[in-house]
PDB file of C-alpha atoms in Angstrom:
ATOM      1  CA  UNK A  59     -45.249-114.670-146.760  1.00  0.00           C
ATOM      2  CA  UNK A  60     -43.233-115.193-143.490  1.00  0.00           C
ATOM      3  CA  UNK A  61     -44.926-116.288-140.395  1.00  0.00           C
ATOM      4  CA  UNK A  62     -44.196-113.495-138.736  1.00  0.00           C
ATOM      5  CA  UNK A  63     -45.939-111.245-140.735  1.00  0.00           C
ATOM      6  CA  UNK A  64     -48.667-113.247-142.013  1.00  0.00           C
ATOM      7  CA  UNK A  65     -50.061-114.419-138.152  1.00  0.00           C
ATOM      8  CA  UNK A  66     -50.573-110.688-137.127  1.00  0.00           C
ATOM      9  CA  UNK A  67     -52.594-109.878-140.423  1.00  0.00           C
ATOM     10  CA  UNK A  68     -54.788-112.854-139.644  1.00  0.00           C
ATOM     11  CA  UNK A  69     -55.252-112.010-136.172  1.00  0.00           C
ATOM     12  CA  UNK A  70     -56.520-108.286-136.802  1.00  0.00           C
ATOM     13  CA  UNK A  71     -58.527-109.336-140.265  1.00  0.00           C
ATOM     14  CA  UNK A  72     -60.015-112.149-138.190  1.00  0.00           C
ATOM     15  CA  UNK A  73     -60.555-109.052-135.367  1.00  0.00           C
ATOM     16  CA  UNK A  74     -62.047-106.653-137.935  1.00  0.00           C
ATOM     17  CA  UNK A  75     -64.467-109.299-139.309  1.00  0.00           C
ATOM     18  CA  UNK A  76     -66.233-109.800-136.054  1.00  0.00           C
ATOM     19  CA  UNK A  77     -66.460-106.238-135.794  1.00  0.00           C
ATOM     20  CA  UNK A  78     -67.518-105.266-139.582  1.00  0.00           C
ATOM     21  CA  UNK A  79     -69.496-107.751-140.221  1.00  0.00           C
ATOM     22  CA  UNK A  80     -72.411-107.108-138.435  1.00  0.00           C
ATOM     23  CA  UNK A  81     -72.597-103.766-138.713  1.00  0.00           C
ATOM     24  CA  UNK A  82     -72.186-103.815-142.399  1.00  0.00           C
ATOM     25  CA  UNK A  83     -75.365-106.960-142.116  1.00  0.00           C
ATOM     26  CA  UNK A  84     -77.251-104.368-139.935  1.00  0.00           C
ATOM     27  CA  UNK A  85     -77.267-101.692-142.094  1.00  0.00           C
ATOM     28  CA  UNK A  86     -77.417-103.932-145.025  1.00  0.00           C
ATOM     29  CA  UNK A  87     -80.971-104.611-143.611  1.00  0.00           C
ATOM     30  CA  UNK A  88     -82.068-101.476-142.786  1.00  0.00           C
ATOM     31  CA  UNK A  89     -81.063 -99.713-146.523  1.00  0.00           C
ATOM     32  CA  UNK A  90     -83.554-102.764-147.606  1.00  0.00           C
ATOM     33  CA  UNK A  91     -86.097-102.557-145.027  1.00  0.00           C
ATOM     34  CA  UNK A  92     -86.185 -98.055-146.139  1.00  0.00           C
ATOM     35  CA  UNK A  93     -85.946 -99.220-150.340  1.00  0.00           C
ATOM     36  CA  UNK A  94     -89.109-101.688-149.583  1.00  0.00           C
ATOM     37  CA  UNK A  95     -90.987 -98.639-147.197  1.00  0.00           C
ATOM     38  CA  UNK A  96     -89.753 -96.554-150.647  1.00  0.00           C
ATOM     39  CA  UNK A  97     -91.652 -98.813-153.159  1.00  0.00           C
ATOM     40  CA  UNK A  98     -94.536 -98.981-151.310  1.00  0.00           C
ATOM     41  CA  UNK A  99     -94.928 -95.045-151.001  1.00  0.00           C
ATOM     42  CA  UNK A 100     -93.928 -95.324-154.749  1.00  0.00           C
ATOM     43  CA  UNK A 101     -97.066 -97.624-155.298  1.00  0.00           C
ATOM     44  CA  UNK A 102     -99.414 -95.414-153.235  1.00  0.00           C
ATOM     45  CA  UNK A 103    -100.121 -98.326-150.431  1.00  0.00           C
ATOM     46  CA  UNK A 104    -100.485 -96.745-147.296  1.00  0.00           C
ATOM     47  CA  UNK A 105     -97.575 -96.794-144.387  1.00  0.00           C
ATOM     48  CA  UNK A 106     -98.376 -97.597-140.614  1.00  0.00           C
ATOM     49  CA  UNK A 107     -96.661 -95.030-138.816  1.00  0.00           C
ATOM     50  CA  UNK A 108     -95.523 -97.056-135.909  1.00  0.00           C
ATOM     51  CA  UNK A 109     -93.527 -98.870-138.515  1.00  0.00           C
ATOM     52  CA  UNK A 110     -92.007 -95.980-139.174  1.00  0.00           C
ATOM     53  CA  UNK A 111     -91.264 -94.951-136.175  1.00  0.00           C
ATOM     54  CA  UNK A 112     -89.639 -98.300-135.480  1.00  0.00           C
ATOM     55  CA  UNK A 113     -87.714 -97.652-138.302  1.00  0.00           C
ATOM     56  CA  UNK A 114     -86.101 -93.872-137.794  1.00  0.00           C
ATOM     57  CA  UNK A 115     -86.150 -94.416-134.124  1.00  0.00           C
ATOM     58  CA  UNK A 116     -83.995 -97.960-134.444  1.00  0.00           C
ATOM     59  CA  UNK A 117     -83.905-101.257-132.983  1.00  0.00           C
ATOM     60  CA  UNK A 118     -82.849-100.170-129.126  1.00  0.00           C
ATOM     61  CA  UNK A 119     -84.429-101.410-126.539  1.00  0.00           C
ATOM     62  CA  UNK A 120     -84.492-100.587-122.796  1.00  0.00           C
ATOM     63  CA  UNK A 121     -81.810-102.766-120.817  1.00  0.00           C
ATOM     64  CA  UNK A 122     -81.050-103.507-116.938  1.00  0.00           C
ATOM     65  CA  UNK A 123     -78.109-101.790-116.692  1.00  0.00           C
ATOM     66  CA  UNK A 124     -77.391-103.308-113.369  1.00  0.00           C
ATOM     67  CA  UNK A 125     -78.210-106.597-114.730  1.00  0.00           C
ATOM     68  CA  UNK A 126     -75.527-106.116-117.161  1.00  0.00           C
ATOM     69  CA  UNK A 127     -72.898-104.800-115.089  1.00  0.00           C
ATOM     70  CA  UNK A 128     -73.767-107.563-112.797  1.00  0.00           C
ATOM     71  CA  UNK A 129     -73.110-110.617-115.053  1.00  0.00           C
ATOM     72  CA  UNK A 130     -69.995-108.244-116.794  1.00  0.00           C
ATOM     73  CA  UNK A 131     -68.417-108.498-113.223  1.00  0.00           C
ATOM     74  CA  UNK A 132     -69.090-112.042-112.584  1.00  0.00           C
ATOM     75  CA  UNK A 133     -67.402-113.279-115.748  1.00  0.00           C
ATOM     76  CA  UNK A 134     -64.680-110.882-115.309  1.00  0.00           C
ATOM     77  CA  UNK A 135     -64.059-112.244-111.729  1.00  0.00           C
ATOM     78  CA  UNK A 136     -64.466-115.599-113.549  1.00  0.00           C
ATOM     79  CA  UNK A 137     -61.656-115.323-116.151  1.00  0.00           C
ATOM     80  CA  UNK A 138     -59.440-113.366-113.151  1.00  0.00           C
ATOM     81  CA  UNK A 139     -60.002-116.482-111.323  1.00  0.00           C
ATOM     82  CA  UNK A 140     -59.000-118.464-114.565  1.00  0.00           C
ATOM     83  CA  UNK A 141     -55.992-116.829-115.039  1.00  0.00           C
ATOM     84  CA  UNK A 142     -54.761-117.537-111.545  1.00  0.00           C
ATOM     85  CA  UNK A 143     -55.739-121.256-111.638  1.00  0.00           C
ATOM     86  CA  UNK A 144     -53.525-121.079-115.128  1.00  0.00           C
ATOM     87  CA  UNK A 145     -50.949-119.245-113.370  1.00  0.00           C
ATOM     88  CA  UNK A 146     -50.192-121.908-110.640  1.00  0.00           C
ATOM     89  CA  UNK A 147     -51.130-124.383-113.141  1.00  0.00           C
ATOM     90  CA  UNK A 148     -47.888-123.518-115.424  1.00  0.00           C
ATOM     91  CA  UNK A 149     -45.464-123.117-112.184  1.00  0.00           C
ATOM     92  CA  UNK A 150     -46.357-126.858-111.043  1.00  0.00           C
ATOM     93  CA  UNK A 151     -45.647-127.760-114.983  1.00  0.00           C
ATOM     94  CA  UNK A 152     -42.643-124.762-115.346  1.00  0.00           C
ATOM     95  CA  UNK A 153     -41.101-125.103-112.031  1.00  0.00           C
ATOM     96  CA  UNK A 154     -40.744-121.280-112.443  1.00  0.00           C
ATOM     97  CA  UNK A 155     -42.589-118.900-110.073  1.00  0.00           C
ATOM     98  CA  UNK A 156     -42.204-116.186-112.675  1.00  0.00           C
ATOM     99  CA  UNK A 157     -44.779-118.059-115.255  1.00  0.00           C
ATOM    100  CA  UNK A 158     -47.350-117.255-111.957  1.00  0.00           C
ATOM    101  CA  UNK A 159     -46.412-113.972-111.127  1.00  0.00           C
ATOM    102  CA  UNK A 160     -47.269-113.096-115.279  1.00  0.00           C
ATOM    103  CA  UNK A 161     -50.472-114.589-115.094  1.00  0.00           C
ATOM    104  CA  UNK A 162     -51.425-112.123-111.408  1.00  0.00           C
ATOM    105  CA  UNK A 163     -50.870-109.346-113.696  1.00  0.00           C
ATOM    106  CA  UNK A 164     -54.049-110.103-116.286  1.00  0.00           C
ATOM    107  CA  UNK A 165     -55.714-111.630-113.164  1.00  0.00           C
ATOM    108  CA  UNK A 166     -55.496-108.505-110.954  1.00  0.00           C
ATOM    109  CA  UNK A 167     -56.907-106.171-113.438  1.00  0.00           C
ATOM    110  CA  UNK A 168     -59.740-108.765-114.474  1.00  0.00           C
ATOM    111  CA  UNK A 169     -60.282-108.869-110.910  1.00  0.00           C
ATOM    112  CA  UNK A 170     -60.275-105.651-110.781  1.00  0.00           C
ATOM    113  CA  UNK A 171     -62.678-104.366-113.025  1.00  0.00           C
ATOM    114  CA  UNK A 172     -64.719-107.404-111.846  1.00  0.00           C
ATOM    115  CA  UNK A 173     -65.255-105.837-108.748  1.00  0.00           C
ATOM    116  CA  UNK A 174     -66.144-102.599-110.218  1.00  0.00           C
ATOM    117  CA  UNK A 175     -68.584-103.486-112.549  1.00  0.00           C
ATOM    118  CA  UNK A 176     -70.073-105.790-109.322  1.00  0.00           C
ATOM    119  CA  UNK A 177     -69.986-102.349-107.333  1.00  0.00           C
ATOM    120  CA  UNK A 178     -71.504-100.362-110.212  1.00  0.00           C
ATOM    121  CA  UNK A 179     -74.376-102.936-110.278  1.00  0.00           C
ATOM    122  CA  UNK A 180     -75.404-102.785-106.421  1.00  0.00           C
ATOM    123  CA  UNK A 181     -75.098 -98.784-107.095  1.00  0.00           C
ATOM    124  CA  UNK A 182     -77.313 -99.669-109.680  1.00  0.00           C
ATOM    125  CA  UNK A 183     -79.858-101.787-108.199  1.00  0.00           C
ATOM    126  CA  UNK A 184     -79.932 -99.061-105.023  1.00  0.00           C
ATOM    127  CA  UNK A 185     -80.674 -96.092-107.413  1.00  0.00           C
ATOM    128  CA  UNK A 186     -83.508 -98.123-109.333  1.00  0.00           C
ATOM    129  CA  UNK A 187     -84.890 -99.458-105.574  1.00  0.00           C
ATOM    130  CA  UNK A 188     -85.058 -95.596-104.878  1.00  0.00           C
ATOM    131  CA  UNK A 189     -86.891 -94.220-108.036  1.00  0.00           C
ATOM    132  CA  UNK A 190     -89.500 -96.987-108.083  1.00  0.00           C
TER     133      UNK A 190
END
């Protein structure tokens, strides 16, 4: 297999095992944690109903959004930043101020969205001040 065929079917198989894979584990262990529930009703031992609540409501738990968006922004502005240290980085090493103007592009929408998700969490942390 060529190189140039076999580097993109790596890349998206390595891509769609960090996203199957735990999802497939996850409800690997809930279709166990319903046959054991299953047996026991099968057996006649008695059920405790917040366990199955826990179990047909799910695993979700209630999560600072503006926490989140907070540290989503900062390592967004982070790898913005990154990308414009690499960018002048590569022109010192190039000699080319084209290798820094491609690394502004990534870097401006990082930066971007970095400042959004920042803005999102002070919106965030204003509407939460208010209701409590």
């Amino acid at each position: 297999m060529d190189s140039d065929v076999f580097v993109p079917f790596l890349f998206f198989g390595f891509l769609a095992a960090n996203i199957l894979v735990p999802i497939w584990l996850r409800e690997r262990t809930r279709q166990s944690a319903h046959h054991l529930i299953a047996q026991a009703l099968e057996k006649g031992q008695p059920i405790d109903p917040s366990l199955m609540r826990s179990l047909t409501e799910g695993q979700k738990k209630p999560q600072d959004k503006a926490r989140a968006s907070l540290g989503s922004g900062i390592v967004l502005l982070g790898l913005a930043g990154g990308f414009v240290g690499g960018g002048f980085a590569v022109r010192e090493i190039s000699g080319a101020d084209e290798a820094l103007y491609g690394m502004l592009v990534p870097a401006a929408i990082l930066g971007a969205l970095g400042v959004a998700f920042i803005l999102l969490a002070i919106v965030d942390y204003a509407t939460k001040r208010k209701e409590d």
